[in-house]
Amino acid sequence: MGKSLAIAVREYNAAVKTKAFVISVVLLPVMLCSTLILRHLTEHLTDSKDQRYAFLDHAVNPDVFNFLNDAVQKRNEDGTQPRWFLERVPATDPAKQLQLKLSDRVRHGELAGFIEVNGNDIVYHSNTPTYLDFRDFAGRRINEALRTRRLADAGFPTAKIEPLLSSLPVKDGGLARIDQKTGAVVNEKPPNSVAAILVPFALVMLMFLIVIVGAIPMMQGVIEEKQQRIAEVLLASVRPFELMAGKLLGMTAISLTLIAIYGLGGVWIAGRTTFDLSAYVTPSVMGWFFLFQILAVLMFGSMYIAVGASCTDMKEAQALLLPVNLLIMLPITLLADVIQHPMGPLARWGSFFPTAAPMLTIARIASSPAVPMWERIVPALITFGTTLLFVWAAGRIFRVGLMAGKASFGSMLGWVIRG
Amino acid sequence: MSHAIQLSNVTKTFGAHIAVDDLSLCVPTGSVYGFIGPNGSGKTTTLRMITRILPPDSGRVCVLGEDHHGPANDRVAYLPEERGLYKQMKVRELLRFYARLKSHTPAPGEIDGWLERMELSGHGEKKIEQLSKGMSQKVQFIATVISRPELVLLDEPFSGLDPINATVLRDIVLDLKKQGATVIFSTHDMSIAEKMCDFIFMVFRGRKMLDGTLESIQRDYGADTVRVEFGQPVMLNDLPGVLSVTDFGKYQELRVERDCDSQKLLAALMQRGVVGHFEIAHPTLQDIFVRIANGNQTAGFLKNDLATDGARIGTDGEKT
């Protein structure tokens, strides 16, 4: 144990006392929020030029156009970019000829598109089908105008109809419960939908990035030890399993350091903002996160170490890492669905899949307090068993691989079976 | 006599290649043992099996009384042929780390003492990558012996060292011996092996070819070498009983047949010219090495040569 500890301390110091680690610590949250930050930074780079649209109106009465035009002008006054401008084109010429003229204007960039209202048909023409903002905006407003017109035609006065048709906003409410002190039925605080998505997403991404930040340098270290023949010196002093255990211990310490840094950082930031996460980042959630994080570090760490021991350089490692990366990425690809439906079959069965269990279970627990205890304990046991299996198998690969040359999947499997 | 190492019928293969073939060896405690043999003959594999880095396919490896990797490994130190140091670590930190791997906590001043002895004072806080190759080699050597091991295995310890550093290293090896440690080192430098080793062990194609003291090996090979010096250049072809002639300029060295009569040979030489010097000698270790490596391992003996003792050629067994 003393030797493994000495190796763990060396690995920890080698990883933590580097500029790369400090940069990683800073970059980790940046990567986590990269989408939001990028969007914020590049907002002004999107196409904000004024856009002109034509309204090809087959009706004599311009009321629909006027209604839409008023809505567009109001939107422009609100400062929404890009600004839109409408021109009405009465259908005086044959429809096809008008369509051709307007289409040419679209092709030449004079118009961003044109919308055609003909009886019960609303048709939108454009050569930028990915930009749907105007299409959807215009569609909603035209339908409102047509509905008002139809009701007016049926003899309902507009002044009376509008209040009847007005929509009501949906508010979020908390679940009711009995207050233990007063015995009265009270409502809990309404859930914060942003936090409900953000917290599980952030926890899973943090788990993923902590594993990667620890595992990749560890694997590179093993390759370096093999290349530089340091492994030979080490193996003359410690058993291969002691060596690997030391490395995993060091990696665990690195991940705990990262958790401490981000945990304290999170508390510090939370104390300075009004964004209340206390309902989502509970001691229970953090306890499960801590457990699954440690297991994930050991499980994936042992895989990365085994790959490192089976390669002579990083180029070879990239080929062997493919299945490991697929396994580690699998829960990320399922994350959106799991957060949205934490009690659904995909989330439940996904959390029972060994290598996906740590991330998907924490995503479920952080998304919904309704996840039953057995659906937390079973994935934890599955992960624990898988971790033991992987550490054992990696130990056998490590023992032979460190003194061998390049290995294939077949030879790695052979080392696991035969030792 | 106790033995630091006992190998019994040890075999190690890598795929179809037999690296070590049914090897047996006993290394007496406190001796300096020289491993010689051509590249790829199995020296390093044997050393790796002794350090438990590689397990044998069959046979028994007993080191300091233990058959398996155990506490005794802390009393064994190994310097591999290709040096392995963490380039980003500082010298002092690295030495402390390697000592801890051998369950040894350096006493205050111990590391500095070693650095001073190896003329590395002032380099303790430098990173390994900042050191020259020779300096790194000396650091690796300190890392090997800092735990005060009972058994020291050195794979090519002198290669790449300048004569001054080689002398420093040699003195430390001899000091280790004086302190009771058993030292095994592999080398391609036959003169070092001849001067430093109590016993010589030669492995060739995985098999033991020589094992004994230098004197006993030479005696077993017999006095099959004649050194002769003439006052003027002479032709030495077609001499009776002479297998080969090597001209060293100042003198000629003749390798003779097993039943060659030295008196008849001297007479024949005197007919070719004025013989200034005539010496019947044992082959050097270098000669023996070359003969074995070239596949000609039959020892030649002069008729007048006396009996041999002690060493065995191509045989296994325990030395007494």
XYZ file of C-alpha atoms in Angstrom:
739
model
C 0.000 0.000 0.000
C 2.895 2.338 0.861
C 4.352 1.893 -2.612
C 0.999 2.467 -4.310
C 0.632 5.604 -2.218
C 4.081 6.813 -3.286
C 3.089 6.251 -6.922
C -0.249 7.989 -6.349
C 1.486 11.021 -4.835
C 3.903 11.188 -7.759
C 1.097 10.877 -10.297
C -0.916 13.530 -8.461
C 1.989 15.964 -8.302
C 2.935 15.277 -11.909
C -0.613 16.095 -12.992
C -1.585 18.919 -10.653
C 1.657 20.885 -10.558
C 1.550 21.664 -14.245
C 0.368 24.594 -16.302
C -1.752 22.158 -18.317
C -3.763 21.296 -15.210
C -4.365 24.940 -14.309
C -5.443 25.607 -17.880
C -7.751 22.561 -17.759
C -9.327 23.788 -14.521
C -10.130 27.096 -16.157
C -11.137 25.565 -19.472
C -13.450 22.951 -17.986
C -16.302 25.311 -17.095
C -15.610 27.252 -20.260
C -16.078 24.057 -22.272
C -19.147 23.254 -20.234
C -20.711 26.582 -21.105
C -19.027 26.836 -24.483
C -22.291 26.652 -26.414
C -23.872 29.457 -24.431
C -20.706 31.553 -24.448
C -20.146 31.005 -28.159
C -23.693 31.960 -28.890
C -23.337 35.117 -26.843
C -20.027 36.001 -28.456
C -21.199 35.343 -32.001
C -24.625 36.894 -31.671
C -23.585 40.001 -33.536
C -22.009 37.913 -36.279
C -25.338 36.435 -37.432
C -27.030 37.989 -40.455
C -28.777 41.063 -39.082
C -29.309 42.884 -42.374
C -32.823 44.146 -43.041
C -34.965 41.617 -44.886
C -37.669 42.428 -47.378
C -40.647 40.158 -47.999
C -43.468 40.377 -50.498
C -47.059 39.593 -49.639
C -48.831 38.274 -52.713
C -52.414 39.028 -51.930
C -55.199 37.486 -53.968
C -57.883 39.223 -51.862
C -59.300 42.619 -52.692
C -59.454 43.627 -49.011
C -55.960 44.393 -47.658
C -56.993 43.709 -44.029
C -54.838 40.580 -43.680
C -51.795 42.378 -45.081
C -52.411 45.356 -42.797
C -52.706 43.104 -39.763
C -49.466 41.331 -40.620
C -47.692 44.577 -41.476
C -48.701 46.123 -38.126
C -47.332 43.061 -36.312
C -44.066 43.241 -38.268
C -43.642 46.937 -37.526
C -44.311 46.348 -33.839
C -41.663 43.627 -33.857
C -39.187 45.998 -35.527
C -39.932 48.662 -32.943
C -39.161 46.101 -30.212
C -35.616 45.963 -31.603
C -35.646 42.364 -32.800
C -33.002 41.701 -35.423
C -33.076 41.434 -38.375
C -35.742 43.973 -39.186
C -38.397 42.867 -41.651
C -40.198 44.965 -44.245
C -43.305 43.967 -46.134
C -44.618 45.044 -49.492
C -48.050 44.144 -50.722
C -48.300 42.797 -54.263
C -51.911 42.663 -55.398
C -52.621 39.694 -57.661
C -53.525 41.711 -60.710
C -51.464 39.639 -63.199
C -51.904 35.882 -63.695
C -50.688 34.092 -60.534
C -47.889 32.140 -62.229
C -46.434 35.275 -63.839
C -46.409 37.078 -60.508
C -44.797 34.077 -58.803
C -42.094 34.069 -61.483
C -41.378 37.785 -61.061
C -41.191 37.530 -57.293
C -39.071 34.359 -57.482
C -36.563 36.194 -59.691
C -36.386 39.004 -57.140
C -35.693 36.386 -54.469
C -32.967 34.850 -56.611
C -31.357 38.252 -57.122
C -31.406 38.960 -53.400
C -33.972 41.773 -53.602
C -36.393 39.781 -51.505
C -35.738 37.256 -48.727
C -38.988 35.503 -49.723
C -42.649 36.015 -50.427
C -45.808 34.713 -48.904
C -48.965 34.036 -50.828
C -52.462 33.989 -49.388
C -55.035 32.546 -51.745
C -58.321 31.479 -50.228
C -57.497 28.770 -47.734
C -53.893 28.414 -48.860
C -50.901 30.133 -47.293
C -47.732 29.394 -49.262
C -44.283 30.627 -48.352
C -41.608 30.839 -51.095
C -37.928 31.270 -50.300
C -34.485 29.981 -51.196
C -33.347 29.938 -47.549
C -35.461 27.095 -46.152
C -33.441 26.918 -42.901
C -34.500 30.407 -41.815
C -38.007 29.807 -40.479
C -38.554 32.828 -38.237
C -40.493 34.901 -40.761
C -42.405 31.886 -42.075
C -43.660 30.983 -38.602
C -44.301 34.583 -37.521
C -46.242 35.417 -40.681
C -48.174 32.131 -40.576
C -49.416 32.800 -37.024
C -50.408 36.400 -37.723
C -52.159 35.612 -41.040
C -54.176 32.872 -39.332
C -55.184 35.281 -36.590
C -56.281 37.828 -39.202
C -58.176 35.238 -41.215
C -59.927 33.950 -38.080
C -60.982 37.452 -37.107
C -62.232 38.060 -40.639
C -64.184 34.789 -40.687
C -65.827 35.582 -37.353
C -66.658 39.091 -38.501
C -68.163 37.665 -41.698
C -70.249 35.363 -39.501
C -71.627 38.374 -37.643
C -69.463 38.487 -34.508
C -68.319 42.013 -33.721
C -64.510 42.317 -33.540
C -64.552 44.286 -30.300
C -66.263 41.408 -28.502
C -64.262 38.630 -30.128
C -60.734 39.785 -29.305
C -60.992 39.433 -25.510
C -62.632 36.042 -25.980
C -59.789 34.785 -28.160
C -56.932 36.171 -26.094
C -54.463 33.561 -24.805
C -53.445 33.192 -21.175
C -49.812 32.594 -20.138
C -48.992 29.296 -18.406
C -47.366 29.743 -14.984
C -45.243 27.194 -13.115
C -46.655 26.082 -9.781
C -45.166 23.967 -6.985
C -46.687 20.734 -5.714
C -48.941 20.954 -2.674
C -47.918 19.431 0.637
C -48.956 19.514 4.277
C -46.880 21.855 6.394
C -45.647 19.806 9.365
C -45.798 22.764 11.734
C -49.175 24.245 10.879
C -50.903 21.276 9.293
C -52.054 23.508 6.451
C -51.768 22.556 2.798
C -49.098 24.706 1.225
C -47.488 24.870 -2.173
C -43.826 24.205 -2.655
C -41.746 26.641 -4.609
C -42.485 26.266 -8.336
C -39.804 24.372 -10.214
C -37.281 26.300 -12.214
C -37.297 24.654 -15.630
C -33.930 26.166 -16.586
C -32.275 24.832 -13.439
C -34.029 21.493 -13.850
C -32.301 21.028 -17.196
C -29.068 22.829 -16.358
C -28.180 20.944 -13.170
C -28.301 17.349 -14.523
C -26.654 18.481 -17.732
C -23.863 20.259 -15.846
C -23.315 17.338 -13.455
C -23.018 14.821 -16.291
C -20.722 17.056 -18.306
C -18.627 17.682 -15.189
C -18.382 13.938 -14.581
C -17.399 13.352 -18.196
C -14.800 16.105 -18.259
C -13.278 15.137 -14.894
C -12.820 11.580 -16.187
C -11.228 12.869 -19.386
C -9.005 15.425 -17.635
C -7.632 12.684 -15.365
C -7.584 9.714 -17.729
C -5.918 11.089 -20.834
C -2.776 12.448 -19.115
C -2.635 9.197 -17.135
C -2.670 7.180 -20.351
C -0.019 9.445 -21.872
C 2.039 8.939 -18.715
C 1.858 5.157 -19.078
C 2.933 5.399 -22.720
C 5.827 7.657 -21.680
C 6.859 5.178 -18.981
C 6.850 2.456 -21.587
C 8.722 4.501 -24.181
C 11.320 5.801 -21.716
C 11.758 2.367 -20.082
C 10.685 3.824 -16.740
C 8.209 0.953 -16.471
C 11.103 -1.491 -16.246
C 12.535 0.357 -13.243
C 9.141 0.580 -11.574
C 8.294 -3.080 -12.135
C 11.562 -4.087 -10.532
C 10.283 -2.462 -7.346
C 6.507 -2.903 -7.325
C 4.046 -5.471 -8.553
C 2.151 -4.432 -11.694
C -1.123 -4.285 -9.800
C 0.419 -2.060 -7.105
C 1.657 0.218 -9.868
C -1.754 0.411 -11.500
C -3.486 0.857 -8.161
C -1.172 3.774 -7.431
C -2.042 5.350 -10.735
C -5.779 4.917 -10.186
C -5.423 6.313 -6.682
C -3.589 9.335 -8.072
C -6.271 9.802 -10.686
C -8.986 9.612 -8.051
C -7.177 12.257 -6.016
C -7.004 14.464 -9.111
C -10.745 14.091 -9.675
C -11.467 14.870 -6.007
C -9.364 18.005 -6.349
C -11.404 19.047 -9.360
C -14.664 18.332 -7.523
C -13.437 20.405 -4.561
C -12.391 23.280 -6.816
C -15.681 23.336 -8.700
C -17.751 22.627 -5.583
C -16.230 25.575 -3.744
C -16.383 27.646 -6.904
C -20.061 26.768 -7.296
C -20.838 27.732 -3.694
C -18.962 30.998 -4.146
C -20.849 31.846 -7.318
C -24.195 30.743 -5.839
C -23.651 33.130 -2.931
C -23.265 35.998 -5.358
C -26.237 35.350 -7.620
C -29.970 35.214 -7.174
C -30.215 32.004 -9.184
C -31.434 29.507 -6.608
C -30.179 25.966 -7.248
C -30.738 24.669 -3.719
C -33.751 22.603 -4.797
C -31.632 20.789 -7.407
C -28.154 20.596 -5.916
C -29.202 18.800 -2.753
C -26.887 16.863 -0.414
C -28.483 13.648 -1.709
C -27.758 14.534 -5.344
C -24.198 15.502 -4.472
C -23.698 12.295 -2.489
C -24.753 10.174 -5.449
C -22.675 12.327 -7.770
C -19.612 11.814 -5.581
C -20.101 8.028 -5.537
C -20.689 7.702 -9.273
C -17.843 10.112 -10.055
C -15.326 7.996 -8.140
C -16.588 4.794 -9.759
C -16.517 6.391 -13.224
C -12.937 7.583 -12.674
C -11.817 4.103 -11.639
C -13.779 2.328 -14.382
C -12.768 4.543 -17.310
C -9.340 5.238 -15.811
C -8.493 1.537 -15.783
C -9.551 1.298 -19.441
C -7.340 4.230 -20.429
C -4.405 2.808 -18.450
C -4.849 -0.583 -20.147
C -4.818 1.128 -23.547
C -1.684 3.068 -22.570
C 0.070 -0.138 -21.538
C -0.822 -1.758 -24.859
C 0.648 0.974 -27.068
C 4.079 2.291 -27.843
C 2.920 5.752 -28.947
C -0.128 8.009 -29.044
C -0.875 7.135 -32.677
C -1.436 3.511 -31.742
C -3.443 4.591 -28.717
C -5.915 6.501 -30.871
C -6.977 3.326 -32.669
C -7.388 1.362 -29.427
C -9.253 4.228 -27.775
C -12.105 4.151 -30.271
C -14.280 1.633 -28.359
C -13.441 3.286 -25.018
C -14.481 6.678 -26.365
C -17.681 5.207 -27.783
C -18.533 3.812 -24.353
C -17.828 7.094 -22.594
C -19.756 9.107 -25.196
C -22.804 6.855 -25.194
C -24.497 8.456 -22.157
C -23.821 11.933 -23.548
C -25.745 11.087 -26.721
C -28.727 9.903 -24.654
C -28.564 12.763 -22.163
C -31.206 15.075 -23.641
C -33.848 12.331 -23.708
C -32.958 11.128 -20.224
C -33.218 14.639 -18.737
C -36.548 15.201 -20.482
C -38.010 11.821 -19.466
C -36.064 10.689 -16.387
C -38.669 8.027 -15.595
C -38.972 6.734 -19.165
C -37.816 3.292 -20.307
C -34.746 4.686 -22.135
C -33.571 6.449 -18.987
C -34.290 3.451 -16.774
C -32.703 0.759 -18.969
C -29.889 3.079 -20.009
C -28.958 3.568 -16.367
C -28.617 -0.213 -16.033
C -26.052 -0.368 -18.859
C -22.710 -0.718 -17.019
C -20.590 1.966 -18.641
C -23.508 4.399 -19.022
C -24.823 3.885 -15.481
C -22.776 6.581 -13.656
C -23.717 9.450 -15.954
C -27.295 8.459 -16.754
C -28.196 7.649 -13.158
C -26.901 10.994 -11.908
C -28.798 12.693 -14.754
C -31.988 10.925 -13.628
C -31.484 11.650 -9.927
C -30.770 15.324 -10.611
C -33.741 15.598 -12.986
C -36.384 13.984 -10.825
C -36.633 13.186 -7.139
C -39.123 10.480 -8.091
C -36.371 8.036 -9.132
C -36.928 5.185 -6.673
C -34.109 4.141 -4.357
C -33.697 0.725 -5.992
C -33.146 2.420 -9.360
C -30.268 4.301 -7.744
C -28.780 1.371 -5.843
C -28.898 -1.163 -8.697
C -26.943 1.061 -11.137
C -24.466 1.787 -8.324
C -23.971 -1.946 -7.770
C -23.721 -2.588 -11.520
C -21.126 0.175 -11.815
C -19.226 -1.124 -8.798
C -19.130 -4.667 -10.232
C -18.129 -3.410 -13.657
C -15.420 -1.250 -12.123
C -13.988 -4.234 -10.273
C -14.082 -6.302 -13.473
C -12.449 -3.575 -15.541
C -9.747 -2.892 -12.950
C -8.996 -6.625 -12.775
C -8.883 -6.992 -16.582
C -6.858 -3.797 -16.975
C -4.427 -5.088 -14.353
C -3.811 -8.221 -16.401
C -3.353 -6.221 -19.603
C -1.130 -3.743 -17.767
C 1.097 -6.503 -16.348
C 1.933 -7.984 -19.740
C 1.465 -4.911 -21.910
C 4.005 -2.747 -20.111
C 6.847 -4.988 -21.225
C 5.374 -5.901 -24.609
C 5.270 -3.986 -27.876
C 2.205 -2.889 -29.788
C -0.914 -4.919 -29.022
C -4.111 -5.662 -30.908
C -7.563 -6.160 -29.393
C -7.031 -9.890 -29.819
C -3.777 -9.916 -27.875
C -5.287 -7.705 -25.155
C -8.130 -10.180 -24.785
C -5.594 -13.008 -24.666
C -3.710 -11.252 -21.854
C -6.943 -10.861 -19.901
C -7.828 -14.547 -20.293
C -4.386 -16.077 -19.908
C -2.816 -13.377 -17.749
C 28.168 -21.056 0.921
C 24.883 -19.187 0.667
C 23.525 -18.097 -2.642
C 21.917 -14.786 -3.470
C 20.405 -16.268 -6.616
C 19.519 -19.769 -7.659
C 18.105 -20.388 -11.111
C 17.068 -23.962 -11.826
C 16.236 -25.060 -15.368
C 14.692 -21.720 -16.246
C 13.157 -21.279 -19.683
C 11.575 -18.175 -21.167
C 10.101 -17.877 -24.638
C 8.598 -14.990 -26.570
C 6.348 -16.551 -29.189
C 8.513 -18.963 -31.151
C 11.752 -17.384 -29.922
C 13.483 -19.115 -27.021
C 15.156 -16.283 -25.103
C 16.437 -18.398 -22.212
C 16.762 -22.139 -22.570
C 16.895 -24.415 -19.544
C 19.273 -22.158 -17.671
C 20.652 -22.956 -14.238
C 22.853 -20.649 -12.230
C 23.974 -20.126 -8.644
C 25.358 -16.772 -7.579
C 27.256 -16.857 -4.273
C 26.346 -14.141 -1.811
C 28.802 -11.271 -1.775
C 30.334 -12.007 -5.153
C 30.641 -9.868 -8.262
C 29.240 -11.798 -11.193
C 29.766 -10.741 -14.782
C 27.167 -11.603 -17.428
C 28.625 -11.641 -20.899
C 27.198 -12.688 -24.226
C 26.409 -11.250 -27.639
C 23.410 -8.969 -28.136
C 20.150 -10.901 -27.945
C 21.700 -13.862 -26.180
C 19.365 -13.704 -23.165
C 21.291 -11.642 -20.587
C 18.640 -8.975 -20.094
C 15.819 -11.525 -20.060
C 17.653 -13.420 -17.323
C 18.118 -10.227 -15.309
C 14.442 -9.338 -15.778
C 13.406 -12.751 -14.476
C 15.631 -12.282 -11.436
C 13.957 -8.907 -10.747
C 10.490 -10.491 -11.253
C 9.731 -8.155 -14.129
C 9.213 -11.229 -16.304
C 7.966 -14.558 -15.029
C 9.749 -17.677 -16.331
C 7.754 -20.122 -18.461
C 9.248 -22.966 -16.483
C 11.923 -23.543 -13.884
C 12.609 -21.930 -10.541
C 13.935 -18.477 -9.777
C 14.966 -18.070 -6.160
C 16.218 -14.621 -5.162
C 17.497 -13.920 -1.646
C 15.661 -17.014 -0.477
C 12.286 -16.146 -2.039
C 10.670 -17.885 -4.992
C 8.176 -15.125 -5.767
C 7.916 -11.363 -5.753
C 7.913 -10.509 -2.075
C 9.630 -8.379 0.525
C 12.995 -9.581 -0.797
C 12.426 -7.480 -3.906
C 13.023 -4.410 -1.747
C 16.545 -5.731 -1.187
C 17.154 -6.125 -4.919
C 18.139 -3.164 -7.093
C 18.044 -3.111 -10.863
C 19.628 -0.732 -13.322
C 18.164 -1.434 -16.765
C 20.181 -1.060 -19.925
C 17.902 1.651 -21.255
C 17.710 4.271 -18.537
C 14.258 5.164 -17.281
C 13.825 8.488 -15.528
C 10.901 10.894 -15.351
C 12.197 13.875 -17.283
C 9.960 16.383 -15.536
C 10.993 15.387 -12.019
C 13.701 17.124 -10.047
C 16.753 15.037 -9.151
C 16.250 15.059 -5.379
C 12.502 14.410 -5.671
C 13.131 11.539 -8.083
C 15.704 9.878 -5.831
C 13.319 10.119 -2.865
C 10.567 8.556 -4.991
C 12.692 5.629 -6.184
C 13.913 5.047 -2.624
C 10.312 4.910 -1.385
C 9.494 2.293 -4.017
C 12.084 0.142 -2.273
C 10.526 0.909 1.116
C 13.543 3.039 1.987
C 13.277 6.499 3.481
C 16.527 8.360 2.859
C 18.125 9.727 6.003
C 18.785 13.471 6.172
C 21.778 14.232 4.034
C 21.829 10.784 2.435
C 20.727 12.017 -0.973
C 23.128 14.958 -0.819
C 25.899 12.550 0.141
C 25.263 10.471 -2.954
C 25.019 13.546 -5.167
C 28.347 14.762 -3.829
C 29.962 11.398 -4.342
C 28.752 11.295 -7.936
C 29.852 14.889 -8.500
C 26.283 16.059 -8.912
C 26.190 18.541 -6.031
C 24.292 21.614 -7.107
C 22.097 19.627 -9.487
C 19.632 18.361 -6.867
C 16.927 20.859 -7.751
C 17.349 20.515 -11.499
C 14.890 18.626 -13.620
C 16.172 15.441 -15.238
C 15.619 16.929 -18.693
C 18.125 19.663 -17.826
C 20.922 17.154 -17.188
C 23.408 15.741 -19.681
C 23.198 12.070 -20.655
C 26.109 11.155 -18.416
C 24.620 13.023 -15.460
C 21.253 11.313 -15.968
C 23.052 7.994 -16.008
C 24.681 8.788 -12.676
C 21.329 9.838 -11.214
C 19.865 6.533 -12.387
C 22.717 4.711 -10.712
C 22.121 6.540 -7.420
C 18.403 5.710 -7.712
C 19.405 2.061 -8.067
C 21.679 1.816 -5.063
C 20.229 4.409 -2.682
C 18.105 1.795 -0.930
C 21.298 -0.060 0.119
C 20.316 -3.278 -1.650
C 21.720 -6.692 -0.897
C 21.594 -7.698 -4.536
C 22.464 -5.242 -7.301
C 21.708 -6.070 -10.930
C 23.293 -3.727 -13.429
C 22.550 -4.076 -17.121
C 25.411 -2.497 -19.084
C 26.245 -0.005 -16.313
C 29.382 1.372 -17.948
C 28.090 1.934 -21.456
C 28.156 5.561 -22.498
C 30.192 6.730 -19.500
C 33.468 8.593 -19.903
C 36.541 6.983 -18.249
C 36.343 9.254 -15.173
C 32.701 8.477 -14.465
C 33.256 4.810 -15.268
C 35.965 4.783 -12.590
C 33.628 6.439 -10.053
C 30.980 3.839 -10.828
C 33.470 0.982 -10.605
C 34.624 2.167 -7.187
C 31.043 2.262 -5.923
C 30.375 -1.238 -7.242
C 33.448 -2.491 -5.417
C 32.341 -0.625 -2.266
C 28.975 -2.350 -2.478
C 30.799 -5.656 -2.618
C 32.889 -4.720 0.405
C 29.666 -3.946 2.274
C 28.478 -7.468 1.542
C 26.225 -6.880 -1.439
C 26.090 -9.281 -4.351
C 26.603 -7.536 -7.666
C 25.712 -8.858 -11.081
C 26.410 -6.801 -14.131
C 26.207 -7.460 -17.807
C 28.836 -5.982 -20.062
C 30.321 -6.127 -23.523
C 33.612 -4.841 -22.175
C 35.650 -7.974 -21.534
C 38.489 -6.111 -19.852
C 36.097 -4.770 -17.180
C 34.685 -8.262 -16.665
C 38.177 -9.697 -16.324
C 39.258 -7.041 -13.827
C 36.147 -6.744 -11.670
C 34.322 -10.055 -11.622
C 34.806 -12.936 -9.232
C 32.813 -15.086 -11.621
C 32.047 -14.897 -15.303
C 28.858 -16.217 -16.804
C 28.349 -16.375 -20.532
C 25.021 -16.989 -22.152
C 24.667 -17.582 -25.868
C 21.391 -18.171 -27.693
C 19.689 -18.566 -24.343
C 22.016 -21.296 -23.140
C 24.780 -21.145 -20.582
C 28.191 -21.454 -22.215
C 30.562 -20.427 -19.424
C 30.240 -20.189 -15.687
C 33.157 -19.897 -13.299
C 36.120 -17.822 -12.253
C 38.190 -16.283 -15.029
C 41.129 -18.473 -14.091
C 39.114 -21.688 -14.161
C 37.524 -20.796 -17.494
C 40.896 -20.030 -18.987
C 42.320 -23.244 -17.572
C 39.436 -25.228 -19.037
C 40.119 -23.684 -22.384
C 43.737 -24.565 -21.899
C 46.918 -22.810 -22.929
C 46.073 -22.947 -26.624
C 47.604 -19.632 -27.490
C 51.195 -18.926 -28.398
C 52.573 -15.400 -28.600
C 55.728 -15.100 -30.627
C 57.911 -12.135 -31.521
C 60.476 -11.992 -34.326
C 63.180 -9.438 -34.982
C 62.107 -9.095 -38.618
C 58.960 -9.889 -40.652
C 58.549 -13.626 -41.342
C 55.952 -15.818 -43.055
C 54.041 -17.955 -40.575
C 52.008 -20.108 -42.967
C 51.955 -23.926 -42.881
C 53.226 -24.314 -39.343
C 52.553 -27.723 -37.766
C 49.566 -27.782 -35.371
C 48.690 -24.090 -35.866
C 45.012 -23.353 -36.495
C 45.204 -19.616 -37.051
C 47.591 -16.693 -36.881
C 46.712 -13.159 -35.828
C 49.244 -10.455 -36.522
C 49.246 -7.678 -33.902
C 52.221 -5.897 -35.495
C 54.611 -6.094 -32.565
C 53.890 -9.766 -32.081
C 51.916 -12.616 -33.603
C 49.371 -14.714 -31.816
C 48.999 -18.355 -32.855
C 46.045 -20.503 -31.936
C 47.171 -24.122 -31.811
C 45.573 -27.550 -31.961
C 44.742 -29.600 -28.846
C 47.672 -32.036 -29.398
C 50.161 -29.488 -30.627
C 53.711 -30.076 -29.303
C 55.099 -26.750 -28.109
C 58.720 -27.826 -28.520
C 58.195 -28.862 -32.145
C 56.357 -25.602 -32.788
C 59.209 -23.560 -31.310
C 61.675 -25.450 -33.489
C 59.576 -24.769 -36.584
C 59.366 -21.081 -35.704
C 63.089 -20.825 -35.212
C 63.580 -22.118 -38.747
C 61.512 -19.146 -40.023
C 63.555 -16.491 -38.249
C 65.123 -15.312 -35.006
C 62.555 -15.801 -32.233
C 62.818 -12.899 -29.773
C 59.911 -13.984 -27.566
C 57.921 -17.239 -27.213
C 55.055 -17.488 -24.734
C 52.454 -20.166 -24.146
C 49.353 -18.411 -22.847
C 45.706 -18.928 -21.960
C 43.191 -17.293 -24.251
C 41.795 -13.957 -23.057
C 38.123 -13.655 -22.202
C 37.734 -11.688 -25.397
C 39.148 -14.640 -27.382
C 36.870 -17.104 -25.642
C 33.860 -14.855 -26.211
C 34.609 -14.498 -29.911
C 35.184 -18.227 -30.321
C 31.859 -19.092 -28.713
C 29.987 -16.362 -30.520
C 31.468 -17.526 -33.823
C 30.281 -21.034 -33.123
C 33.745 -22.462 -32.424
C 33.621 -23.314 -28.770
C 35.935 -26.283 -28.690
C 38.803 -25.626 -26.377
C 42.283 -26.373 -27.618
C 44.924 -27.741 -25.310
C 48.666 -27.998 -25.623
C 50.060 -31.388 -24.786
C 52.186 -29.908 -22.052
C 49.293 -28.018 -20.496
C 48.515 -28.925 -16.919
C 45.219 -29.949 -15.419
C 42.289 -27.618 -15.016
C 39.865 -27.216 -12.214
C 36.836 -25.323 -11.000
C 35.122 -24.064 -14.088
C 32.743 -25.869 -16.327
C 32.199 -25.233 -19.972
C 28.641 -25.500 -21.197
C 27.517 -27.398 -18.140
C 25.171 -26.575 -15.309
C 25.522 -27.137 -11.636
C 26.385 -25.582 -8.380
C 29.702 -24.004 -7.776
C 31.534 -25.018 -4.671
